Short mmCIF file of C-alpha atoms in Angstrom, two decimals:
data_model
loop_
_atom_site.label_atom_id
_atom_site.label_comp_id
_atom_site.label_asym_id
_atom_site.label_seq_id
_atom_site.Cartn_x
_atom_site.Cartn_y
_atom_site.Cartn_z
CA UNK A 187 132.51 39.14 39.68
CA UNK A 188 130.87 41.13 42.29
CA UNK A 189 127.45 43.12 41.24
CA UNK A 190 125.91 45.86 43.65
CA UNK A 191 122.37 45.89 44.30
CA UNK A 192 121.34 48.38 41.29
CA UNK A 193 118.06 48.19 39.65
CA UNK A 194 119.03 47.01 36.63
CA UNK A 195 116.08 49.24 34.68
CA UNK A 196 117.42 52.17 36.35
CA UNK A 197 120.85 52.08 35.12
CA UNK A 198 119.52 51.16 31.80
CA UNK A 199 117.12 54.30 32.09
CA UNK A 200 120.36 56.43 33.20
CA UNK A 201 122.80 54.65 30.00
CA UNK A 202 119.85 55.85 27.83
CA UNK A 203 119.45 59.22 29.40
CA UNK A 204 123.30 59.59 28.98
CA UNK A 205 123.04 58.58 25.60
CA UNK A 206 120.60 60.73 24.55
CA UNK A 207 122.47 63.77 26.71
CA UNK A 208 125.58 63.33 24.85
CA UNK A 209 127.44 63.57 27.63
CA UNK A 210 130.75 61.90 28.19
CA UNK A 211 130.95 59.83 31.18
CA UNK A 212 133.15 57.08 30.65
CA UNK A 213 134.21 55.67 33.69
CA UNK A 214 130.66 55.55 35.54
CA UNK A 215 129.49 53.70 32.37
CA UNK A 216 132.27 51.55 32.58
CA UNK A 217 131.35 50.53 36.11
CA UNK A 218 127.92 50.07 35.67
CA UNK A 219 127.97 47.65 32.88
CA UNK A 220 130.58 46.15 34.86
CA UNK A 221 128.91 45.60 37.78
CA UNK A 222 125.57 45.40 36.95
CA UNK A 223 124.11 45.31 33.46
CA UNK A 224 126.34 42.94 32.53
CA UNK A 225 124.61 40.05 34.17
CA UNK A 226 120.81 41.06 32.50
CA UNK A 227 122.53 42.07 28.91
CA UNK A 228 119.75 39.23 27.59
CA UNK A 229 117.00 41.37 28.93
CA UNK A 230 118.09 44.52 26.99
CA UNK A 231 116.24 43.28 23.69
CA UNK A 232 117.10 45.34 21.06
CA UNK A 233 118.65 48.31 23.45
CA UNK A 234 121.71 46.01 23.94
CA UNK A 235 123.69 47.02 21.30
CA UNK A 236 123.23 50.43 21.33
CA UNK A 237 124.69 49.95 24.73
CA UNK A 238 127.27 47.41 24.05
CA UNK A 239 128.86 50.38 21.35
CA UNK A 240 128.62 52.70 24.64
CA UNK A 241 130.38 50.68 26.29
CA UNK A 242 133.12 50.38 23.63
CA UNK A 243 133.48 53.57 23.72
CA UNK A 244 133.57 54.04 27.11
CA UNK A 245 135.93 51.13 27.84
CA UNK A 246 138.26 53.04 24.89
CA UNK A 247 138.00 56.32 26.65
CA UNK A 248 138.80 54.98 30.49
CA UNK A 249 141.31 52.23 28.89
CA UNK A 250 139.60 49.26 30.24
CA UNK A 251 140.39 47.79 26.74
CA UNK A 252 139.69 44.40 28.09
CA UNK A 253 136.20 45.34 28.55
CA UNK A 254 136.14 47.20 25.05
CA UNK A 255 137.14 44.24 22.95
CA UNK A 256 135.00 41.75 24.72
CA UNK A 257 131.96 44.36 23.51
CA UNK A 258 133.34 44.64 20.31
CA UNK A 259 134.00 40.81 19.60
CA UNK A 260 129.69 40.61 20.63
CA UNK A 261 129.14 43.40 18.44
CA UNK A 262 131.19 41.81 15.70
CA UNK A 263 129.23 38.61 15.75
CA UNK A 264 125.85 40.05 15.40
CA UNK A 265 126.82 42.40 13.21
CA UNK A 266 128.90 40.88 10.79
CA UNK A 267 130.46 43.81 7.75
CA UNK A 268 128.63 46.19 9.55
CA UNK A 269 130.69 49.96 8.55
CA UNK A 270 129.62 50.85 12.13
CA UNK A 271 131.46 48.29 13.58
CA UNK A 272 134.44 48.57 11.54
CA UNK A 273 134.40 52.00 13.36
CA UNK A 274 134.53 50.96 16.01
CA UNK A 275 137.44 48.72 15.30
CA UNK A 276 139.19 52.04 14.14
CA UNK A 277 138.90 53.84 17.19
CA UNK A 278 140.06 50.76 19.22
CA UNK A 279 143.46 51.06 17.09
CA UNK A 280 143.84 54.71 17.69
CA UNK A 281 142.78 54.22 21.63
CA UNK A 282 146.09 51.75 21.08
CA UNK A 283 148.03 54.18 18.82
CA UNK A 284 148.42 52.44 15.78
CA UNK A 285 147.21 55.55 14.05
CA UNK A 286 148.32 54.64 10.67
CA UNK A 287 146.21 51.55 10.74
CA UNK A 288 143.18 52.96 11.91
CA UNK A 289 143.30 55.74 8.93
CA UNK A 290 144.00 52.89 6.77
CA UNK A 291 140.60 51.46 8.32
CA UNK A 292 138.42 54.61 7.74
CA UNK A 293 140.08 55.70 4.76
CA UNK A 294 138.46 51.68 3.41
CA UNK A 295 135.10 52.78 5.16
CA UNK A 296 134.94 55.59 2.95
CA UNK A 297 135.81 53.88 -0.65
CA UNK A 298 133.31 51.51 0.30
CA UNK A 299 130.35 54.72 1.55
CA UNK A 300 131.38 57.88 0.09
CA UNK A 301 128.77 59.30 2.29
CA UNK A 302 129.83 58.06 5.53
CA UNK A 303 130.51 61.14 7.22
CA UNK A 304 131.71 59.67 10.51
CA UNK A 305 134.27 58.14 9.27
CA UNK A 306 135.63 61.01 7.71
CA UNK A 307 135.41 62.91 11.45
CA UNK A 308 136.87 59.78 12.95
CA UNK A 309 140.10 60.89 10.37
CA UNK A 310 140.41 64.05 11.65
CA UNK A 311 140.21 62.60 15.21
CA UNK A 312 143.25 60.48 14.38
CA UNK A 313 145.18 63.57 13.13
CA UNK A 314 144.02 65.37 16.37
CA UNK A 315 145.05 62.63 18.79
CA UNK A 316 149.22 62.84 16.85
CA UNK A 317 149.00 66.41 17.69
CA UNK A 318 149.14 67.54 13.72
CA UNK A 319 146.92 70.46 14.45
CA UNK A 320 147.46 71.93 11.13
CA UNK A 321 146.66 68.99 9.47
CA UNK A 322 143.72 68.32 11.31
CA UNK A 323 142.49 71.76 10.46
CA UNK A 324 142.98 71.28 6.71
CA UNK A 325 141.20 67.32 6.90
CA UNK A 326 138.26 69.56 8.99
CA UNK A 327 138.03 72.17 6.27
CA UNK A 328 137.35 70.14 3.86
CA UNK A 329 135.26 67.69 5.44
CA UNK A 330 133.04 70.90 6.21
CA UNK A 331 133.28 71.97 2.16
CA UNK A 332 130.88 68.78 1.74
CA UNK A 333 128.71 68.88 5.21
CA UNK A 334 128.40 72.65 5.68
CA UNK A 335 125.47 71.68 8.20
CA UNK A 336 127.44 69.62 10.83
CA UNK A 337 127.30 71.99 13.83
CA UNK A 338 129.59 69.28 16.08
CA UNK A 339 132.51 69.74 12.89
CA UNK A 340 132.28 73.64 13.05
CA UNK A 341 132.58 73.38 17.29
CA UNK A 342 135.78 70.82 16.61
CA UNK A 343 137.34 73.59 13.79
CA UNK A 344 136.60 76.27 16.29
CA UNK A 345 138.83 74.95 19.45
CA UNK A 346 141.03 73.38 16.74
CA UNK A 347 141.64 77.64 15.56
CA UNK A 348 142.00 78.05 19.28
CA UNK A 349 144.69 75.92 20.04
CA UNK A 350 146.62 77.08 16.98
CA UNK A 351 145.61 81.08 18.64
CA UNK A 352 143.72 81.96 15.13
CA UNK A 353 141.43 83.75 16.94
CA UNK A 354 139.55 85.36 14.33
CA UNK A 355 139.09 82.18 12.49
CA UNK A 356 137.85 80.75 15.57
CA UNK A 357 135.29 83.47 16.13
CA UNK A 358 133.69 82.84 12.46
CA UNK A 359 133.43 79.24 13.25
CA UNK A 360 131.16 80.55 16.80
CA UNK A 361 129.44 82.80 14.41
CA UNK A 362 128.45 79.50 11.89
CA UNK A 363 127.42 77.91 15.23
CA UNK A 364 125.16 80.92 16.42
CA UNK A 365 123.57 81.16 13.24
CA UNK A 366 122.38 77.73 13.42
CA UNK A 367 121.60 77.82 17.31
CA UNK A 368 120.35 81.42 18.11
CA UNK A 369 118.52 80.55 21.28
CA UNK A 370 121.73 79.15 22.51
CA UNK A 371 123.13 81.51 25.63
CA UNK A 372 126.64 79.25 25.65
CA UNK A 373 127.47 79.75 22.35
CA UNK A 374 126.86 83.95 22.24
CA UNK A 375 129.30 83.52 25.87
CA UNK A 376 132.03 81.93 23.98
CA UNK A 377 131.77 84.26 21.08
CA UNK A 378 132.30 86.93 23.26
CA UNK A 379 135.11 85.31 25.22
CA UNK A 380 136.53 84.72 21.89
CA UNK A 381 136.41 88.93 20.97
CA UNK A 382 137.13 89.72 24.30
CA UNK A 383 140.67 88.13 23.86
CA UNK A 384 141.26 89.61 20.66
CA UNK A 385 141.43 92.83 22.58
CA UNK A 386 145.52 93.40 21.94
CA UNK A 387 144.57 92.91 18.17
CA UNK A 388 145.77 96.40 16.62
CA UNK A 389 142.92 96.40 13.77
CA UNK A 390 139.96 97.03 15.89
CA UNK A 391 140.94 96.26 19.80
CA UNK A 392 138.00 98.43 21.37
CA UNK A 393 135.57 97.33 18.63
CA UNK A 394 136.07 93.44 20.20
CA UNK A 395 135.37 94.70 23.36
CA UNK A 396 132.53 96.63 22.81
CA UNK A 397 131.27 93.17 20.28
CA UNK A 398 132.11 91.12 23.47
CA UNK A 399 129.87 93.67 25.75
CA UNK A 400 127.19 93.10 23.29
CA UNK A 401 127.29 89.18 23.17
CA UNK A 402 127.83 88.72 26.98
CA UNK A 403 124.80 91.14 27.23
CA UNK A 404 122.63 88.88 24.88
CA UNK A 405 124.11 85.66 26.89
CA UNK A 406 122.60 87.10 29.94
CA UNK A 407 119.60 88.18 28.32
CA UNK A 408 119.07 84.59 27.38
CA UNK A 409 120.24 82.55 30.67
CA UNK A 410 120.13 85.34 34.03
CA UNK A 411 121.56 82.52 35.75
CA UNK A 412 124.56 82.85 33.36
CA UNK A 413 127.36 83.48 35.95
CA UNK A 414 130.28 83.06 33.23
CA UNK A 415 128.28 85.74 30.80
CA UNK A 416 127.66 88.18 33.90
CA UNK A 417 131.03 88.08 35.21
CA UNK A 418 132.41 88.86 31.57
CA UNK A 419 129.75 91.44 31.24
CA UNK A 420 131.72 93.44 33.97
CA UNK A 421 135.03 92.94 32.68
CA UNK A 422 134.61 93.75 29.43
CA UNK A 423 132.32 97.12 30.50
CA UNK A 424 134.77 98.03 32.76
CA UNK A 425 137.47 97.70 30.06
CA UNK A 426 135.62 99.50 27.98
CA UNK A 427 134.93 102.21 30.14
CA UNK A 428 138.43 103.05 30.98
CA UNK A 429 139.64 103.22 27.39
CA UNK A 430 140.99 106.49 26.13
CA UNK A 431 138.89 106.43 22.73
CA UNK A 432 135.26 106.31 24.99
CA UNK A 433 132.90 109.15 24.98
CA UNK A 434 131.47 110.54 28.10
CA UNK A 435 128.31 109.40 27.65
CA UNK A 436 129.55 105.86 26.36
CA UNK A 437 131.22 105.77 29.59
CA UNK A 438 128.40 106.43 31.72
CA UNK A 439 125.92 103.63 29.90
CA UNK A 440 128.42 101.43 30.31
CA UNK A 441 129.33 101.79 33.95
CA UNK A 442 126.16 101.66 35.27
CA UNK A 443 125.35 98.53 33.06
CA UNK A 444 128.78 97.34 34.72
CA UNK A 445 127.17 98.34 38.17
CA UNK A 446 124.28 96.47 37.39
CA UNK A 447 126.31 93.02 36.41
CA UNK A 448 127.98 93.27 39.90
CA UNK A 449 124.65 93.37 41.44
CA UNK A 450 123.39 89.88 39.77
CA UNK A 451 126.40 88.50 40.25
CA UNK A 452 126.19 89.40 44.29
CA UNK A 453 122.63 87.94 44.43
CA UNK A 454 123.31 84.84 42.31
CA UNK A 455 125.93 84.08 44.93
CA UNK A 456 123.58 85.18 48.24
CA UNK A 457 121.00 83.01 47.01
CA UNK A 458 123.18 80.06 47.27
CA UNK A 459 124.91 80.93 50.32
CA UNK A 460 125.65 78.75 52.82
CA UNK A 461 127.15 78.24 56.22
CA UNK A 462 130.70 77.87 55.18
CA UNK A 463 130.31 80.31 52.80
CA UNK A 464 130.21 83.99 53.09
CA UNK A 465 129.49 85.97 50.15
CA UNK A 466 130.85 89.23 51.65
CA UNK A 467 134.52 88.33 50.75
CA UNK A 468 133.57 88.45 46.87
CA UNK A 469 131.83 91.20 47.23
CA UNK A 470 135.63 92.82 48.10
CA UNK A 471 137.37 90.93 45.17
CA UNK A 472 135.58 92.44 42.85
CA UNK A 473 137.30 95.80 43.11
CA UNK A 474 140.70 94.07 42.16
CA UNK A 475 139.14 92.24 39.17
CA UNK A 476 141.07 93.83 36.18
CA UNK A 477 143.17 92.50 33.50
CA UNK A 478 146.80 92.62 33.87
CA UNK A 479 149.96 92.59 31.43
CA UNK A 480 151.35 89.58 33.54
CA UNK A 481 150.52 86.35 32.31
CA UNK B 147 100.44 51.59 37.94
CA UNK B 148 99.28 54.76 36.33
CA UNK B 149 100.44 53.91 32.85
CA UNK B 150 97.85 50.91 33.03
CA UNK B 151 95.08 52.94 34.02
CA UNK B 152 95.90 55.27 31.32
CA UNK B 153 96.32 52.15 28.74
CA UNK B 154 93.24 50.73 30.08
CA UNK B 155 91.13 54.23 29.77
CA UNK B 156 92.42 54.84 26.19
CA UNK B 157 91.21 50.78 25.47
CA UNK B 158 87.93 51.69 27.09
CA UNK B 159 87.61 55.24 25.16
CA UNK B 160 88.35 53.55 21.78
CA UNK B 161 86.13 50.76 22.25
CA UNK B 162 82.80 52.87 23.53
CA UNK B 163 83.90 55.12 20.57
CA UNK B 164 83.74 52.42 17.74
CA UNK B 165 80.11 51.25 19.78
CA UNK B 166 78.75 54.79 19.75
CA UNK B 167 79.83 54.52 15.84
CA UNK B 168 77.91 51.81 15.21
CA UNK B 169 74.88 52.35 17.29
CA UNK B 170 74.34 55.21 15.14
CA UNK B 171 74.74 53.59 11.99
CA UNK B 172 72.88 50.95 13.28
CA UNK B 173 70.19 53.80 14.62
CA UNK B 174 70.14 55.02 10.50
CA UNK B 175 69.72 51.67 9.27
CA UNK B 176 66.17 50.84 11.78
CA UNK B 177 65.25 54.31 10.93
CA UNK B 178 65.26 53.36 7.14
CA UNK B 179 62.99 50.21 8.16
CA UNK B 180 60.43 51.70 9.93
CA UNK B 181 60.22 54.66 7.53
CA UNK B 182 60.73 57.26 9.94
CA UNK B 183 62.16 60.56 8.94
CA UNK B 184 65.67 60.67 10.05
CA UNK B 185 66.52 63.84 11.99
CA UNK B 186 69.16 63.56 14.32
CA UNK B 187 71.18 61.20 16.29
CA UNK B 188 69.45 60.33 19.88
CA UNK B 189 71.35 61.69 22.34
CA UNK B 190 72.27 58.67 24.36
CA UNK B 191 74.25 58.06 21.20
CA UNK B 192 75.63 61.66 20.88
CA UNK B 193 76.48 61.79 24.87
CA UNK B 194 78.16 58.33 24.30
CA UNK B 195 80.74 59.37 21.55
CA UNK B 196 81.68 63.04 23.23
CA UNK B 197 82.53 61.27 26.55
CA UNK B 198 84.61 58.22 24.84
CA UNK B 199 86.34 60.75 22.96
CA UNK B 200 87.07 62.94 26.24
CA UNK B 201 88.49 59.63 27.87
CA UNK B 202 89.94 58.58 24.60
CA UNK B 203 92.24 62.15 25.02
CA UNK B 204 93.14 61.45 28.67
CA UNK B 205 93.93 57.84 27.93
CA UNK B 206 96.60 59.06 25.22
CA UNK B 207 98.23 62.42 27.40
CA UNK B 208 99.08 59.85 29.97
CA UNK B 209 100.60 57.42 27.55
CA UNK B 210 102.65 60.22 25.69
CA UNK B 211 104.31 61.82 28.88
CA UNK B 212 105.03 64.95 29.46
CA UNK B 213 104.91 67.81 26.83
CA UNK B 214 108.25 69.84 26.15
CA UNK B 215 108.75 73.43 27.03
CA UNK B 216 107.86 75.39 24.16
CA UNK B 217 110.45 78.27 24.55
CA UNK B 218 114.02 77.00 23.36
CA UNK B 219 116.02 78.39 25.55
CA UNK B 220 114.46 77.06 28.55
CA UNK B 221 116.09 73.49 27.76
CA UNK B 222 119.82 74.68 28.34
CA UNK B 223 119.63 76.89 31.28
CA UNK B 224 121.17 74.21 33.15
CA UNK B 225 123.51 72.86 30.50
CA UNK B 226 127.10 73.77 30.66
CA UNK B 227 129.81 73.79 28.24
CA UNK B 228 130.82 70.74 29.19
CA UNK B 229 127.49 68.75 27.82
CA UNK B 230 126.34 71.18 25.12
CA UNK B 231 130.27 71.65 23.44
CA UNK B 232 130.37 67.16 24.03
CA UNK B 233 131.51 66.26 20.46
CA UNK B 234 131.35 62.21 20.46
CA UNK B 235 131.86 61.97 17.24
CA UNK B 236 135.93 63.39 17.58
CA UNK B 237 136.45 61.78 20.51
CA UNK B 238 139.98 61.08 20.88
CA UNK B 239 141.81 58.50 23.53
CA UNK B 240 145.24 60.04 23.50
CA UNK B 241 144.53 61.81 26.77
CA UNK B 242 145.85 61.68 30.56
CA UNK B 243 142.85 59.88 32.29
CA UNK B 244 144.63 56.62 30.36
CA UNK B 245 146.43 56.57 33.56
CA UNK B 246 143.95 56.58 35.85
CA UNK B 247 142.79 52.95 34.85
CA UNK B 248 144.03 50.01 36.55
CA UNK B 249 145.20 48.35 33.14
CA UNK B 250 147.98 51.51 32.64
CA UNK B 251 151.75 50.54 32.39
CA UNK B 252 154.08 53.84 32.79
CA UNK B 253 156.43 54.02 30.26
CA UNK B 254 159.67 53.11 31.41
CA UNK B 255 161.85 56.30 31.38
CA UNK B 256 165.35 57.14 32.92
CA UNK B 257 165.18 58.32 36.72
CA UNK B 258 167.50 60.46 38.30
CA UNK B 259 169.19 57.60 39.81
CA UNK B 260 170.75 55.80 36.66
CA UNK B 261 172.06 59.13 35.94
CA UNK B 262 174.13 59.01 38.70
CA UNK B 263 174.86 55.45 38.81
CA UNK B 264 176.27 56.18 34.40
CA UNK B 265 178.58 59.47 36.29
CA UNK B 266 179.84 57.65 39.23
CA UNK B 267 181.15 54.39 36.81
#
């Protein structure tokens, strides 16, 4: 087995700061333990399971299943009964699509914790991975009826309502999440991404838009270096502004607060200009930035 | 090396603190003895305790690490979607980067050439 010349703490450090991160990178996990931590899994102490389940997941995720199981056997032996590992276990049979096996797994996790809430998500997960949206919605809802607080179940129900196109149900579920997270500039951007598409909706069209302005405005208020809120700060002011139902004076506010997007936007990208690239050219686009009827 | 020197300045604080403590008591106690009037702590004492506790509190901001910044926002100007919207818990495998690993069979499906070859017999 060949092992590259890491410092063993330092991938440990970087598994840990990954952990704690929540971000989801599976196959670089995968080749680290592989290659290195593997070998100095004694010198972990008490850290080495909470990486050996990382790994688990991360084998389950990249399909390196052979790696996954080995964890899981290790995890299995020092944790013998453990619900956690019986998780796992679950998720190993849905990574291998015996989905009806791994509910019957969780759905035993539960009569035996009726407060195990992961398992419960880990249901919904199954119903995701079949593609029975619908169902997965309903097993979501009423997952959320007993743990109103989860913020993680109310992100899942919102791009559940967005693959199904509810839009409006979608955008309550952003406003349960901004509620909870106010300082959070990422969740006011998709809110207002969320409104902005609901623009065709014949209730209230221009009332989205002008809730989208709003948001994208409070997005960049939060984060200037927001390029995703700026650039939807322009679009939806300049949609607003050339709708038939705007005031004069409505218009004006909300071209030059249009005007004044384009300029951030123009020095967020001159400040990381480079050789090969020019910022002129976007400077140009911009003028043909609109939206269109064609898909 | 500058974690030790921080462990070994809290050590030293602590232990010139709990000797400043006792000199004094032990100060009261000889003051009882003699029957002088007590009236304050000598200062060697007094000087002894402040600067213990001063290295004491540099000792234990070294140890801690650094503080966090205060204003929430600050924390996710760098985050993107991708890491804040993560939702490990609904993780699901059913996805395309299955293929990408080297353990990945294809399922075997019918190419245009056994079409042909069913037509032509």
């Amino acid at each position: 087995m060949a092992s590259l010349d890491l410092d063993w703490e330092e991938v440990r450090e970087q598994l840990r700061a990954w952990r704690e991160d929540n971000t989801r990178h599976s196959e670089e996990v995968i080749d680290m333990w592989e290659y290195c931590l593997k070998h100095y899994k004694h010198k972990l102490g008490d850290e080495r399971w909470m990486v050996e389940e990382q790994v688990v997941v991360a084998g389950l995720d990249s399909y390196r299943l052979d790696i996954a199981e080995h964890s899981l056997v290790a995890l299995n032996e020092q944790f013998p009964g453990s619900l956690r590992v019986r998780k796992l276990k679950g998720m190993r049979l849905e990574a291998l699509e015996r989905f009806d096996e791994a509910m019957d797994v969780y759905d035993s996790i539960i009569r035996q914790d009726e407060t195990n809430s992961t398992a419960r998500k880990r249901k919904v997960a199954v119903l995701r991975g079949q593609g029975r949206i619908a169902d997965a919605i309903k097993e979501l809802t009423e997952y959320l009826k007993i743990f109103m607080s989860d913020g993680e179940a109310w992100q899942e129900l919102c791009d559940l309502y967005l693959k199904e196109g509810d839009y409006s149900k979608a955008a309550f579920c952003m406003e349960e999440l901004i509620l909870t997270n106010p300082h959070n500039h990422l969740y006011y951007t998709r809110y207002a991404e969320i409104k902005y598409t609901q623009r065709r909706d014949p209730k209230g069209g221009l009332d989205n838009m002008e809730i989208a302005r709003s948001y994208f405005c409070q997005a960049a208020k939060l984060n200037p270096g927001n390029v995703r809120a700026l650039y939807g700060l322009f679009l939806s002011c300049t949609q607003v502004s050339s709708s038939t139902k705007c005031s004069a004076q409505k218009k004006k506010e909300t071209q030059q607060l249009a005007t004044w997007a384009l300029k951030e936007i123009a020095d967020r990208y001159s400040k990381c200009r480079t050789n090969a690239m020019d910022g002129s050219k976007i400077l140009e686009t911009f003028g043909s930035l609109s939206i269109t009827e064609k898909a | 090396m500058a974690v030790v020197w921080a462990r070994l300045a809290f050590l030293a604080g602590i232990i010139s603190l709990f000797h400043a403590g006792y000199s004094a008591a032990q100060h009261r106690a000889y003051m009882r003895i003699t029957e002088q009037e007590y009236t304050s702590l000598p200062t060697d004492i007094g000087v002894q305790g402040l600067m213990s506790l001063l290295l004491t509190m540099y000792g234990i901001l070294h140890i801690a690490g650094d503080f966090k910044e205060i204003r929430a926002n600050v924390q996710l100007q760098n985050k993107s979607w991708e890491t804040v919207g993560n939702r490990p818990t609904f993780y699901t495998f059913a996805h395309r980067g299955r293929a990408l690993s080297p353990n990945y069979i294809p399922p075997k499906s019918k190419s245009l050439l056994d079409n042909i070859e069913n037509i032509s017999s």
